[in-house]
PDB file of C-alpha atoms in Angstrom:
ATOM      1  CA  PHE A   4       0.063  -0.248   0.075  1.00  0.00           C
ATOM      2  CA  CYS A   5       1.683   3.284  -0.700  1.00  0.00           C
ATOM      3  CA  LEU A   6      -0.398   5.840   1.077  1.00  0.00           C
ATOM      4  CA  SER A   7       1.785   8.902  -1.175  1.00  0.00           C
ATOM      5  CA  ALA A   8      -0.153   7.152  -4.474  1.00  0.00           C
ATOM      6  CA  PHE A   9      -3.550   7.166  -1.950  1.00  0.00           C
ATOM      7  CA  CYS A  10      -3.126  10.905  -0.893  1.00  0.00           C
ATOM      8  CA  LYS A  11      -2.338  12.147  -4.588  1.00  0.00           C
ATOM      9  CA  VAL A  12      -5.667  10.420  -5.749  1.00  0.00           C
ATOM     10  CA  THR A  13      -7.658  11.404  -3.079  1.00  0.00           C
ATOM     11  CA  ARG A  14      -6.726  15.395  -3.338  1.00  0.00           C
ATOM     12  CA  PHE A  15      -6.983  14.892  -6.854  1.00  0.00           C
ATOM     13  CA  SER A  16     -11.154  13.857  -6.009  1.00  0.00           C
ATOM     14  CA  SER A  17     -11.257  16.113  -3.987  1.00  0.00           C
ATOM     15  CA  LEU A  18     -10.537  18.980  -6.467  1.00  0.00           C
ATOM     16  CA  GLN A  19     -12.566  17.648  -9.085  1.00  0.00           C
ATOM     17  CA  MET A  20     -15.090  17.552  -5.995  1.00  0.00           C
ATOM     18  CA  GLU A  21     -14.790  21.738  -6.006  1.00  0.00           C
ATOM     19  CA  GLN A  22     -15.096  22.072  -9.288  1.00  0.00           C
ATOM     20  CA  ILE A  23     -17.942  20.075 -10.287  1.00  0.00           C
ATOM     21  CA  ARG A  24     -19.898  22.079  -7.536  1.00  0.00           C
ATOM     22  CA  THR A  25     -18.674  25.230  -8.678  1.00  0.00           C
ATOM     23  CA  THR A  26     -19.088  25.248 -12.289  1.00  0.00           C
ATOM     24  CA  LYS A  27     -21.737  27.613 -13.634  1.00  0.00           C
ATOM     25  CA  PHE A  28     -23.529  26.957 -17.124  1.00  0.00           C
ATOM     26  CA  LYS A  29     -21.825  29.686 -18.411  1.00  0.00           C
ATOM     27  CA  ASP A  30     -18.656  27.294 -18.143  1.00  0.00           C
ATOM     28  CA  LEU A  31     -20.413  24.570 -19.882  1.00  0.00           C
ATOM     29  CA  GLU A  32     -20.037  24.124 -23.677  1.00  0.00           C
ATOM     30  CA  LEU A  33     -23.832  24.376 -24.439  1.00  0.00           C
ATOM     31  CA  ASN A  34     -25.092  24.253 -27.980  1.00  0.00           C
ATOM     32  CA  ASP A  35     -25.472  28.017 -29.692  1.00  0.00           C
ATOM     33  CA  GLU A  36     -28.582  29.976 -29.209  1.00  0.00           C
ATOM     34  CA  MET A  37     -31.713  28.478 -28.466  1.00  0.00           C
ATOM     35  CA  VAL A  38     -34.206  27.611 -31.543  1.00  0.00           C
ATOM     36  CA  SER A  39     -37.408  29.431 -31.529  1.00  0.00           C
ATOM     37  CA  ILE A  40     -40.030  28.842 -33.234  1.00  0.00           C
ATOM     38  CA  LYS A  41     -43.429  31.678 -33.165  1.00  0.00           C
ATOM     39  CA  SER A  42     -46.588  30.040 -31.652  1.00  0.00           C
ATOM     40  CA  SER A  43     -48.224  30.613 -34.747  1.00  0.00           C
ATOM     41  CA  GLN A  44     -46.328  28.581 -36.778  1.00  0.00           C
ATOM     42  CA  PRO A  45     -48.144  25.019 -37.910  1.00  0.00           C
ATOM     43  CA  ILE A  46     -47.279  21.859 -36.466  1.00  0.00           C
ATOM     44  CA  SER A  47     -45.477  20.844 -39.381  1.00  0.00           C
ATOM     45  CA  GLU A  48     -43.052  23.549 -39.325  1.00  0.00           C
ATOM     46  CA  ALA A  49     -41.843  23.107 -35.983  1.00  0.00           C
ATOM     47  CA  LEU A  50     -41.198  18.888 -36.679  1.00  0.00           C
ATOM     48  CA  ALA A  51     -39.110  20.299 -40.065  1.00  0.00           C
ATOM     49  CA  LEU A  52     -36.818  22.559 -37.426  1.00  0.00           C
ATOM     50  CA  LEU A  53     -36.566  19.991 -34.606  1.00  0.00           C
ATOM     51  CA  GLN A  54     -35.328  17.775 -37.851  1.00  0.00           C
ATOM     52  CA  SER A  55     -33.383  19.896 -39.670  1.00  0.00           C
ATOM     53  CA  LYS A  56     -31.187  21.021 -36.139  1.00  0.00           C
ATOM     54  CA  ASN A  57     -30.990  17.049 -35.229  1.00  0.00           C
ATOM     55  CA  ILE A  58     -32.812  18.662 -31.574  1.00  0.00           C
ATOM     56  CA  ARG A  59     -34.920  17.179 -29.176  1.00  0.00           C
ATOM     57  CA  THR A  60     -36.557  20.885 -28.099  1.00  0.00           C
ATOM     58  CA  LEU A  61     -37.830  24.179 -29.715  1.00  0.00           C
ATOM     59  CA  GLY A  62     -37.607  27.506 -28.142  1.00  0.00           C
ATOM     60  CA  VAL A  63     -42.350  28.970 -28.715  1.00  0.00           C
ATOM     61  CA  LEU A  64     -42.413  32.943 -28.571  1.00  0.00           C
ATOM     62  CA  SER A  65     -45.407  35.571 -28.688  1.00  0.00           C
ATOM     63  CA  ASP A  66     -45.647  36.978 -32.010  1.00  0.00           C
ATOM     64  CA  ASP A  67     -43.267  40.080 -30.042  1.00  0.00           C
ATOM     65  CA  GLU A  68     -40.227  37.354 -29.804  1.00  0.00           C
ATOM     66  CA  LYS A  69     -40.903  36.864 -25.781  1.00  0.00           C
ATOM     67  CA  LEU A  70     -40.822  33.017 -24.909  1.00  0.00           C
ATOM     68  CA  ILE A  71     -43.695  32.237 -24.008  1.00  0.00           C
ATOM     69  CA  GLY A  72     -42.761  28.081 -23.522  1.00  0.00           C
ATOM     70  CA  LEU A  73     -41.207  25.119 -24.961  1.00  0.00           C
ATOM     71  CA  VAL A  74     -42.171  22.372 -27.108  1.00  0.00           C
ATOM     72  CA  THR A  75     -41.228  18.745 -27.023  1.00  0.00           C
ATOM     73  CA  VAL A  76     -40.740  16.407 -29.871  1.00  0.00           C
ATOM     74  CA  PHE A  77     -42.432  14.061 -27.052  1.00  0.00           C
ATOM     75  CA  ASP A  78     -44.690  16.544 -26.775  1.00  0.00           C
ATOM     76  CA  ILE A  79     -45.947  16.602 -30.447  1.00  0.00           C
ATOM     77  CA  MET A  80     -45.564  13.257 -30.637  1.00  0.00           C
ATOM     78  CA  THR A  81     -48.494  12.747 -27.907  1.00  0.00           C
ATOM     79  CA  TYR A  82     -50.957  14.604 -30.416  1.00  0.00           C
ATOM     80  CA  ILE A  83     -50.094  13.398 -33.179  1.00  0.00           C
ATOM     81  CA  CYS A  84     -50.805   9.670 -31.660  1.00  0.00           C
ATOM     82  CA  PHE A  85     -53.404  10.548 -30.250  1.00  0.00           C
ATOM     83  CA  GLY A  86     -55.069  13.643 -32.049  1.00  0.00           C
ATOM     84  CA  SER A  87     -53.661  13.441 -35.643  1.00  0.00           C
ATOM     85  CA  PHE A  88     -55.139   9.726 -35.110  1.00  0.00           C
ATOM     86  CA  ASN A  89     -57.421   9.979 -32.929  1.00  0.00           C
ATOM     87  CA  SER A  90     -60.040   6.552 -32.924  1.00  0.00           C
ATOM     88  CA  PRO A  91     -59.460   4.154 -29.807  1.00  0.00           C
ATOM     89  CA  ASP A  92     -58.477   0.641 -31.878  1.00  0.00           C
ATOM     90  CA  VAL A  93     -54.733   1.788 -33.233  1.00  0.00           C
ATOM     91  CA  SER A  94     -56.018  -0.340 -36.628  1.00  0.00           C
ATOM     92  CA  SER A  95     -59.223   1.994 -37.137  1.00  0.00           C
ATOM     93  CA  ASN A  96     -57.304   4.591 -37.720  1.00  0.00           C
ATOM     94  CA  THR A  97     -56.960   5.195 -41.610  1.00  0.00           C
ATOM     95  CA  ASP A  98     -57.840   8.618 -42.664  1.00  0.00           C
ATOM     96  CA  VAL A  99     -54.571   9.697 -43.281  1.00  0.00           C
ATOM     97  CA  GLU A 100     -55.829  12.358 -45.170  1.00  0.00           C
ATOM     98  CA  SER A 101     -56.986  14.153 -42.136  1.00  0.00           C
ATOM     99  CA  ALA A 102     -53.571  13.255 -40.210  1.00  0.00           C
ATOM    100  CA  MET A 103     -52.101  15.516 -42.692  1.00  0.00           C
ATOM    101  CA  LYS A 104     -53.830  18.424 -42.223  1.00  0.00           C
ATOM    102  CA  SER A 105     -54.100  17.965 -38.752  1.00  0.00           C
ATOM    103  CA  LEU A 106     -50.337  19.226 -38.844  1.00  0.00           C
ATOM    104  CA  ASP A 107     -51.392  22.675 -40.145  1.00  0.00           C
ATOM    105  CA  ILE A 108     -52.503  23.738 -36.579  1.00  0.00           C
ATOM    106  CA  PRO A 109     -50.547  26.082 -34.990  1.00  0.00           C
ATOM    107  CA  VAL A 110     -46.848  24.911 -32.720  1.00  0.00           C
ATOM    108  CA  GLY A 111     -48.577  27.044 -30.094  1.00  0.00           C
ATOM    109  CA  LYS A 112     -52.021  24.912 -29.641  1.00  0.00           C
ATOM    110  CA  VAL A 113     -49.830  22.174 -28.417  1.00  0.00           C
ATOM    111  CA  THR A 114     -47.382  23.649 -25.797  1.00  0.00           C
ATOM    112  CA  GLY A 115     -47.215  23.295 -22.419  1.00  0.00           C
ATOM    113  CA  VAL A 116     -50.132  21.012 -22.336  1.00  0.00           C
ATOM    114  CA  PHE A 117     -49.071  17.409 -22.326  1.00  0.00           C
ATOM    115  CA  HIS A 118     -46.006  16.646 -20.280  1.00  0.00           C
ATOM    116  CA  ASN A 119     -45.032  18.369 -16.753  1.00  0.00           C
ATOM    117  CA  GLU A 120     -41.734  19.166 -18.087  1.00  0.00           C
ATOM    118  CA  THR A 121     -43.491  21.747 -20.667  1.00  0.00           C
ATOM    119  CA  ASN A 122     -46.106  22.735 -18.183  1.00  0.00           C
ATOM    120  CA  LYS A 123     -43.683  24.541 -16.776  1.00  0.00           C
ATOM    121  CA  THR A 124     -40.470  26.497 -18.220  1.00  0.00           C
ATOM    122  CA  TRP A 125     -37.524  25.714 -16.020  1.00  0.00           C
ATOM    123  CA  HIS A 126     -35.183  29.043 -16.285  1.00  0.00           C
ATOM    124  CA  PHE A 127     -31.874  29.882 -14.575  1.00  0.00           C
ATOM    125  CA  ASN A 128     -29.084  32.263 -15.525  1.00  0.00           C
ATOM    126  CA  ASP A 129     -26.181  31.450 -17.127  1.00  0.00           C
ATOM    127  CA  THR A 130     -24.342  32.548 -13.996  1.00  0.00           C
ATOM    128  CA  ASP A 131     -26.355  29.725 -11.718  1.00  0.00           C
ATOM    129  CA  LEU A 132     -24.639  26.530 -10.539  1.00  0.00           C
ATOM    130  CA  VAL A 133     -24.768  23.666 -12.323  1.00  0.00           C
ATOM    131  CA  LEU A 134     -25.443  21.490  -9.649  1.00  0.00           C
ATOM    132  CA  GLU A 135     -28.756  24.600  -9.036  1.00  0.00           C
ATOM    133  CA  SER A 136     -30.050  21.449 -11.665  1.00  0.00           C
ATOM    134  CA  PHE A 137     -29.929  18.225 -10.342  1.00  0.00           C
ATOM    135  CA  ASP A 138     -32.812  17.958  -8.500  1.00  0.00           C
ATOM    136  CA  ILE A 139     -35.241  18.590 -11.361  1.00  0.00           C
ATOM    137  CA  MET A 140     -32.906  16.572 -13.851  1.00  0.00           C
ATOM    138  CA  CYS A 141     -32.770  14.292 -11.521  1.00  0.00           C
ATOM    139  CA  LEU A 142     -37.298  14.454 -11.355  1.00  0.00           C
ATOM    140  CA  GLY A 143     -36.993  13.118 -14.899  1.00  0.00           C
ATOM    141  CA  VAL A 144     -37.116  16.202 -16.478  1.00  0.00           C
ATOM    142  CA  HIS A 145     -34.833  16.820 -19.257  1.00  0.00           C
ATOM    143  CA  GLN A 146     -34.264  20.479 -20.093  1.00  0.00           C
ATOM    144  CA  ALA A 147     -34.284  24.148 -18.798  1.00  0.00           C
ATOM    145  CA  ALA A 148     -33.696  26.991 -20.334  1.00  0.00           C
ATOM    146  CA  ILE A 149     -30.427  28.827 -19.581  1.00  0.00           C
ATOM    147  CA  LYS A 150     -30.804  32.907 -19.874  1.00  0.00           C
ATOM    148  CA  ASN A 151     -26.860  34.508 -20.611  1.00  0.00           C
ATOM    149  CA  SER A 152     -26.061  38.315 -19.680  1.00  0.00           C
ATOM    150  CA  ASP A 153     -27.536  39.667 -23.195  1.00  0.00           C
ATOM    151  CA  GLY A 154     -31.340  38.394 -22.356  1.00  0.00           C
ATOM    152  CA  LYS A 155     -30.658  35.873 -25.302  1.00  0.00           C
ATOM    153  CA  TYR A 156     -31.748  31.593 -23.710  1.00  0.00           C
ATOM    154  CA  LYS A 157     -29.946  28.528 -24.516  1.00  0.00           C
ATOM    155  CA  LEU A 158     -30.509  25.023 -23.655  1.00  0.00           C
ATOM    156  CA  VAL A 159     -29.194  22.489 -21.231  1.00  0.00           C
ATOM    157  CA  SER A 160     -30.496  19.487 -21.627  1.00  0.00           C
ATOM    158  CA  GLN A 161     -29.425  15.207 -19.755  1.00  0.00           C
ATOM    159  CA  HIS A 162     -26.735  14.974 -21.579  1.00  0.00           C
ATOM    160  CA  ASP A 163     -25.654  18.466 -21.266  1.00  0.00           C
ATOM    161  CA  LEU A 164     -24.812  17.088 -17.417  1.00  0.00           C
ATOM    162  CA  VAL A 165     -23.683  13.597 -18.467  1.00  0.00           C
ATOM    163  CA  LYS A 166     -21.181  14.835 -21.058  1.00  0.00           C
ATOM    164  CA  PHE A 167     -20.257  17.243 -17.847  1.00  0.00           C
ATOM    165  CA  PHE A 168     -20.192  14.456 -15.592  1.00  0.00           C
ATOM    166  CA  HIS A 169     -17.943  12.018 -17.781  1.00  0.00           C
ATOM    167  CA  LYS A 170     -14.886  14.651 -17.039  1.00  0.00           C
ATOM    168  CA  PHE A 171     -14.706  13.170 -13.480  1.00  0.00           C
ATOM    169  CA  GLU A 172     -14.330   9.442 -14.076  1.00  0.00           C
ATOM    170  CA  LYS A 173     -12.908   9.329 -10.527  1.00  0.00           C
ATOM    171  CA  ALA A 174     -14.007  11.532  -8.457  1.00  0.00           C
ATOM    172  CA  LEU A 175     -17.763   9.811  -9.248  1.00  0.00           C
ATOM    173  CA  GLY A 176     -17.042   6.849  -9.291  1.00  0.00           C
ATOM    174  CA  LEU A 177     -17.487   5.998 -13.097  1.00  0.00           C
ATOM    175  CA  ASP A 178     -14.889   3.355 -13.549  1.00  0.00           C
ATOM    176  CA  LYS A 179     -17.180   1.470 -11.276  1.00  0.00           C
ATOM    177  CA  SER A 180     -19.706  -1.342 -13.082  1.00  0.00           C
ATOM    178  CA  LEU A 181     -23.409  -0.559 -13.549  1.00  0.00           C
ATOM    179  CA  ASP A 182     -23.904  -3.938 -10.602  1.00  0.00           C
ATOM    180  CA  ASP A 183     -21.279  -1.938  -8.795  1.00  0.00           C
ATOM    181  CA  ALA A 184     -23.205   1.165  -8.656  1.00  0.00           C
ATOM    182  CA  GLY A 185     -26.185  -0.485  -7.749  1.00  0.00           C
ATOM    183  CA  LEU A 186     -27.294   0.842 -11.372  1.00  0.00           C
ATOM    184  CA  ALA A 187     -27.896  -2.817 -12.900  1.00  0.00           C
ATOM    185  CA  LYS A 188     -31.161  -3.878 -10.724  1.00  0.00           C
ATOM    186  CA  GLU A 189     -33.896  -5.693 -12.899  1.00  0.00           C
ATOM    187  CA  LYS A 190     -37.404  -4.239 -13.646  1.00  0.00           C
ATOM    188  CA  SER A 191     -39.759  -4.707 -15.829  1.00  0.00           C
ATOM    189  CA  CYS A 192     -39.848  -2.772 -18.847  1.00  0.00           C
ATOM    190  CA  THR A 193     -42.621  -1.698 -21.030  1.00  0.00           C
ATOM    191  CA  VAL A 194     -41.898  -2.996 -24.617  1.00  0.00           C
ATOM    192  CA  VAL A 195     -43.237  -3.293 -28.525  1.00  0.00           C
ATOM    193  CA  LYS A 196     -43.242  -6.356 -30.110  1.00  0.00           C
ATOM    194  CA  GLU A 197     -41.410  -5.936 -33.662  1.00  0.00           C
ATOM    195  CA  SER A 198     -44.900  -7.113 -35.055  1.00  0.00           C
ATOM    196  CA  ASP A 199     -46.320  -3.521 -33.571  1.00  0.00           C
ATOM    197  CA  VAL A 200     -46.989  -0.848 -35.590  1.00  0.00           C
ATOM    198  CA  ALA A 201     -45.125   2.362 -34.892  1.00  0.00           C
ATOM    199  CA  LEU A 202     -48.364   4.428 -34.064  1.00  0.00           C
ATOM    200  CA  PHE A 203     -48.982   1.285 -31.378  1.00  0.00           C
ATOM    201  CA  ALA A 204     -45.171   2.013 -29.875  1.00  0.00           C
ATOM    202  CA  PHE A 205     -45.651   5.121 -29.563  1.00  0.00           C
ATOM    203  CA  ARG A 206     -49.347   5.121 -27.667  1.00  0.00           C
ATOM    204  CA  ARG A 207     -47.617   3.070 -25.646  1.00  0.00           C
ATOM    205  CA  MET A 208     -44.745   5.736 -25.100  1.00  0.00           C
ATOM    206  CA  GLU A 209     -47.157   8.586 -23.605  1.00  0.00           C
ATOM    207  CA  GLU A 210     -48.847   6.067 -21.710  1.00  0.00           C
ATOM    208  CA  SER A 211     -46.475   4.528 -20.215  1.00  0.00           C
ATOM    209  CA  GLU A 212     -44.485   7.964 -19.203  1.00  0.00           C
ATOM    210  CA  ASN A 213     -41.357   7.107 -21.284  1.00  0.00           C
ATOM    211  CA  THR A 214     -39.304   8.946 -24.586  1.00  0.00           C
ATOM    212  CA  ALA A 215     -38.365   5.084 -26.846  1.00  0.00           C
ATOM    213  CA  LEU A 216     -38.854   2.136 -25.986  1.00  0.00           C
ATOM    214  CA  PRO A 217     -37.063  -1.353 -26.423  1.00  0.00           C
ATOM    215  CA  VAL A 218     -38.080  -3.245 -29.460  1.00  0.00           C
ATOM    216  CA  VAL A 219     -38.010  -7.118 -28.688  1.00  0.00           C
ATOM    217  CA  ASP A 220     -38.455 -10.041 -30.582  1.00  0.00           C
ATOM    218  CA  GLY A 221     -40.446 -13.714 -29.969  1.00  0.00           C
ATOM    219  CA  SER A 222     -37.566 -14.708 -27.379  1.00  0.00           C
ATOM    220  CA  ASN A 223     -37.172 -11.038 -25.660  1.00  0.00           C
ATOM    221  CA  GLN A 224     -33.932 -10.632 -27.852  1.00  0.00           C
ATOM    222  CA  VAL A 225     -33.894  -6.393 -28.309  1.00  0.00           C
ATOM    223  CA  VAL A 226     -33.824  -5.514 -32.274  1.00  0.00           C
ATOM    224  CA  GLY A 227     -34.420  -2.000 -31.202  1.00  0.00           C
ATOM    225  CA  THR A 228     -35.195   0.926 -30.575  1.00  0.00           C
ATOM    226  CA  ILE A 229     -38.116   3.038 -30.546  1.00  0.00           C
ATOM    227  CA  SER A 230     -38.111   6.843 -29.474  1.00  0.00           C
ATOM    228  CA  VAL A 231     -39.577   9.834 -29.430  1.00  0.00           C
ATOM    229  CA  SER A 232     -37.374  11.179 -31.948  1.00  0.00           C
ATOM    230  CA  ASP A 233     -38.052   8.944 -34.545  1.00  0.00           C
ATOM    231  CA  VAL A 234     -41.438  11.460 -34.677  1.00  0.00           C
ATOM    232  CA  ARG A 235     -39.257  14.281 -36.047  1.00  0.00           C
ATOM    233  CA  SER A 236     -39.005  12.357 -39.656  1.00  0.00           C
ATOM    234  CA  LEU A 237     -42.583  12.842 -40.365  1.00  0.00           C
ATOM    235  CA  SER A 238     -44.503  15.085 -42.083  1.00  0.00           C
ATOM    236  CA  THR A 239     -47.607  15.553 -44.312  1.00  0.00           C
ATOM    237  CA  ASN A 240     -46.118  13.121 -46.817  1.00  0.00           C
ATOM    238  CA  ASN A 241     -45.423  10.254 -44.919  1.00  0.00           C
ATOM    239  CA  MET A 242     -47.764  10.112 -42.838  1.00  0.00           C
ATOM    240  CA  ASP A 243     -48.975   6.854 -43.084  1.00  0.00           C
ATOM    241  CA  MET A 244     -45.697   5.393 -41.821  1.00  0.00           C
ATOM    242  CA  VAL A 245     -46.983   5.393 -38.690  1.00  0.00           C
ATOM    243  CA  LEU A 246     -49.845   2.383 -39.623  1.00  0.00           C
ATOM    244  CA  LYS A 247     -46.327   0.638 -40.719  1.00  0.00           C
ATOM    245  CA  PRO A 248     -44.442  -2.454 -38.085  1.00  0.00           C
ATOM    246  CA  VAL A 249     -41.974  -0.799 -36.348  1.00  0.00           C
ATOM    247  CA  LEU A 250     -39.007  -1.620 -37.963  1.00  0.00           C
ATOM    248  CA  GLU A 251     -40.839  -1.180 -40.807  1.00  0.00           C
ATOM    249  CA  PHE A 252     -41.503   2.610 -39.865  1.00  0.00           C
ATOM    250  CA  LEU A 253     -38.055   3.305 -38.614  1.00  0.00           C
ATOM    251  CA  GLU A 254     -36.383   1.587 -41.581  1.00  0.00           C
ATOM    252  CA  GLY A 255     -39.068   4.536 -43.783  1.00  0.00           C
ATOM    253  CA  VAL A 256     -38.293   7.238 -42.777  1.00  0.00           C
ATOM    254  CA  HIS A 257     -34.201   6.832 -41.482  1.00  0.00           C
ATOM    255  CA  GLY A 258     -33.424   4.459 -44.337  1.00  0.00           C
ATOM    256  CA  GLU A 259     -32.639   1.506 -41.715  1.00  0.00           C
ATOM    257  CA  SER A 260     -33.367   0.494 -38.425  1.00  0.00           C
ATOM    258  CA  SER A 261     -30.155   1.356 -35.717  1.00  0.00           C
ATOM    259  CA  ALA A 262     -28.776  -1.776 -34.070  1.00  0.00           C
ATOM    260  CA  PRO A 263     -30.295  -1.207 -29.788  1.00  0.00           C
ATOM    261  CA  VAL A 264     -27.878   0.238 -27.857  1.00  0.00           C
ATOM    262  CA  THR A 265     -27.518  -2.332 -24.787  1.00  0.00           C
ATOM    263  CA  CYS A 266     -25.029  -2.949 -22.046  1.00  0.00           C
ATOM    264  CA  THR A 267     -24.980  -5.914 -19.377  1.00  0.00           C
ATOM    265  CA  SER A 268     -24.132  -5.530 -15.296  1.00  0.00           C
ATOM    266  CA  SER A 269     -20.697  -5.390 -15.904  1.00  0.00           C
ATOM    267  CA  THR A 270     -20.465  -2.406 -17.626  1.00  0.00           C
ATOM    268  CA  THR A 271     -18.759   0.418 -16.476  1.00  0.00           C
ATOM    269  CA  VAL A 272     -20.879   3.623 -16.118  1.00  0.00           C
ATOM    270  CA  TYR A 273     -17.791   5.708 -18.075  1.00  0.00           C
ATOM    271  CA  SER A 274     -19.329   3.065 -21.117  1.00  0.00           C
ATOM    272  CA  VAL A 275     -22.807   3.954 -20.514  1.00  0.00           C
ATOM    273  CA  ILE A 276     -22.294   7.604 -20.420  1.00  0.00           C
ATOM    274  CA  ARG A 277     -20.019   7.395 -23.860  1.00  0.00           C
ATOM    275  CA  ASP A 278     -22.957   4.887 -25.165  1.00  0.00           C
ATOM    276  CA  LEU A 279     -25.778   7.577 -24.510  1.00  0.00           C
ATOM    277  CA  VAL A 280     -23.696  10.494 -25.602  1.00  0.00           C
ATOM    278  CA  GLU A 281     -21.986   9.169 -29.032  1.00  0.00           C
ATOM    279  CA  SER A 282     -25.881   7.377 -29.693  1.00  0.00           C
ATOM    280  CA  PHE A 283     -28.350  10.740 -28.295  1.00  0.00           C
ATOM    281  CA  HIS A 284     -29.812   8.285 -27.328  1.00  0.00           C
ATOM    282  CA  ARG A 285     -31.711   8.876 -22.815  1.00  0.00           C
ATOM    283  CA  HIS A 286     -32.113   4.265 -22.410  1.00  0.00           C
ATOM    284  CA  VAL A 287     -29.442   1.950 -22.982  1.00  0.00           C
ATOM    285  CA  TRP A 288     -30.632  -1.579 -22.271  1.00  0.00           C
ATOM    286  CA  LEU A 289     -29.973  -3.443 -19.881  1.00  0.00           C
ATOM    287  CA  VAL A 290     -29.412  -7.538 -21.579  1.00  0.00           C
ATOM    288  CA  ASN A 291     -27.970 -10.546 -19.512  1.00  0.00           C
ATOM    289  CA  ASP A 292     -25.751 -12.900 -20.556  1.00  0.00           C
ATOM    290  CA  ASP A 293     -28.155 -14.507 -22.376  1.00  0.00           C
ATOM    291  CA  GLY A 294     -28.911 -10.906 -24.511  1.00  0.00           C
ATOM    292  CA  LYS A 295     -32.212 -10.597 -23.242  1.00  0.00           C
ATOM    293  CA  LEU A 296     -33.831  -7.612 -21.890  1.00  0.00           C
ATOM    294  CA  ILE A 297     -33.939  -7.314 -18.174  1.00  0.00           C
ATOM    295  CA  GLY A 298     -34.054  -3.312 -17.345  1.00  0.00           C
ATOM    296  CA  CYS A 299     -32.672   0.114 -18.910  1.00  0.00           C
ATOM    297  CA  VAL A 300     -30.157   2.697 -17.315  1.00  0.00           C
ATOM    298  CA  SER A 301     -31.019   6.099 -18.098  1.00  0.00           C
ATOM    299  CA  LEU A 302     -29.445   9.184 -18.223  1.00  0.00           C
ATOM    300  CA  THR A 303     -32.320  10.602 -14.863  1.00  0.00           C
ATOM    301  CA  ASP A 304     -30.673   7.325 -13.500  1.00  0.00           C
ATOM    302  CA  ILE A 305     -27.212   8.352 -14.084  1.00  0.00           C
ATOM    303  CA  ILE A 306     -27.662  11.929 -13.270  1.00  0.00           C
ATOM    304  CA  ASP A 307     -29.421  10.489 -10.049  1.00  0.00           C
ATOM    305  CA  TYR A 308     -26.510   8.330  -9.586  1.00  0.00           C
ATOM    306  CA  CYS A 309     -23.785  11.176  -9.711  1.00  0.00           C
ATOM    307  CA  ALA A 310     -25.583  13.977  -7.669  1.00  0.00           C
ATOM    308  CA  ASP A 311     -25.862  11.645  -5.272  1.00  0.00           C
ATOM    309  CA  ILE A 312     -22.427  11.014  -5.206  1.00  0.00           C
ATOM    310  CA  ILE A 313     -21.667  14.962  -4.644  1.00  0.00           C
ATOM    311  CA  ALA A 314     -24.020  14.830  -1.968  1.00  0.00           C
ATOM    312  CA  LYS A 315     -23.113  13.188   0.376  1.00  0.00           C
ATOM    313  CA  GLN A 316     -18.687  14.285  -0.509  1.00  0.00           C
TER     314      GLN A 316
END
């Protein structure tokens, strides 16, 4: 046992922890100014903007350019799967022409309507400490508005937080396996079968309050992921795609069905964060040694784990 080496590691971790506690939002590498849309513009334009910018959230402005709220792809997904296609029976939703026209309504009509995280717009100043956002992010809020000194806004997301945590591997114990970190808990997941249509999958997301679901085959192997972000690829030209089986829908709107992101109980927290950041997913599916689904690890889980360590130091 080398006491000198131990002291150096301990001191280094203490310095990292102090850096975490004193970092302000303005110190983070956030995206440029928040992308916004006027509340009077149609949902179809909001979808096109979300897709072209590869983002999940838009600021919603009044006609005099004031921020009045946020609208997410989750909000729009909910409107499409219950409003555009409004028959309770999924198989009865065949009026694609009416569904297309439904995208002409103003985006303001779906702003702050469906979900708690956008019923209220969480605000911080860029001079506030990043740790002030931990509580709401641990509750599953995916983003907050950051007001800069010039009065303009940026967004901070759960992805931004885990990217920030990724820099502090030792201080936050990110080199631990999911099992050792207590993150490899087996739990029941809402799933969709590969034979289910995309509209059914989107409705299950809303009903289960999940932003993504694993697609499983007959042996409970994960063969894909369908998420709210996939809605961004919809337009008035391809609304009929949501009536196709999930994997066919994903291939149709993306050109291919990408492999799902999975992990095992022996995967390190650091590796899971890397996979979440690189894939831009919010969930990694936890599988056993046979590749069967046994749970998931989300951005919220990671933030909760890191916040708990920071609070105890």
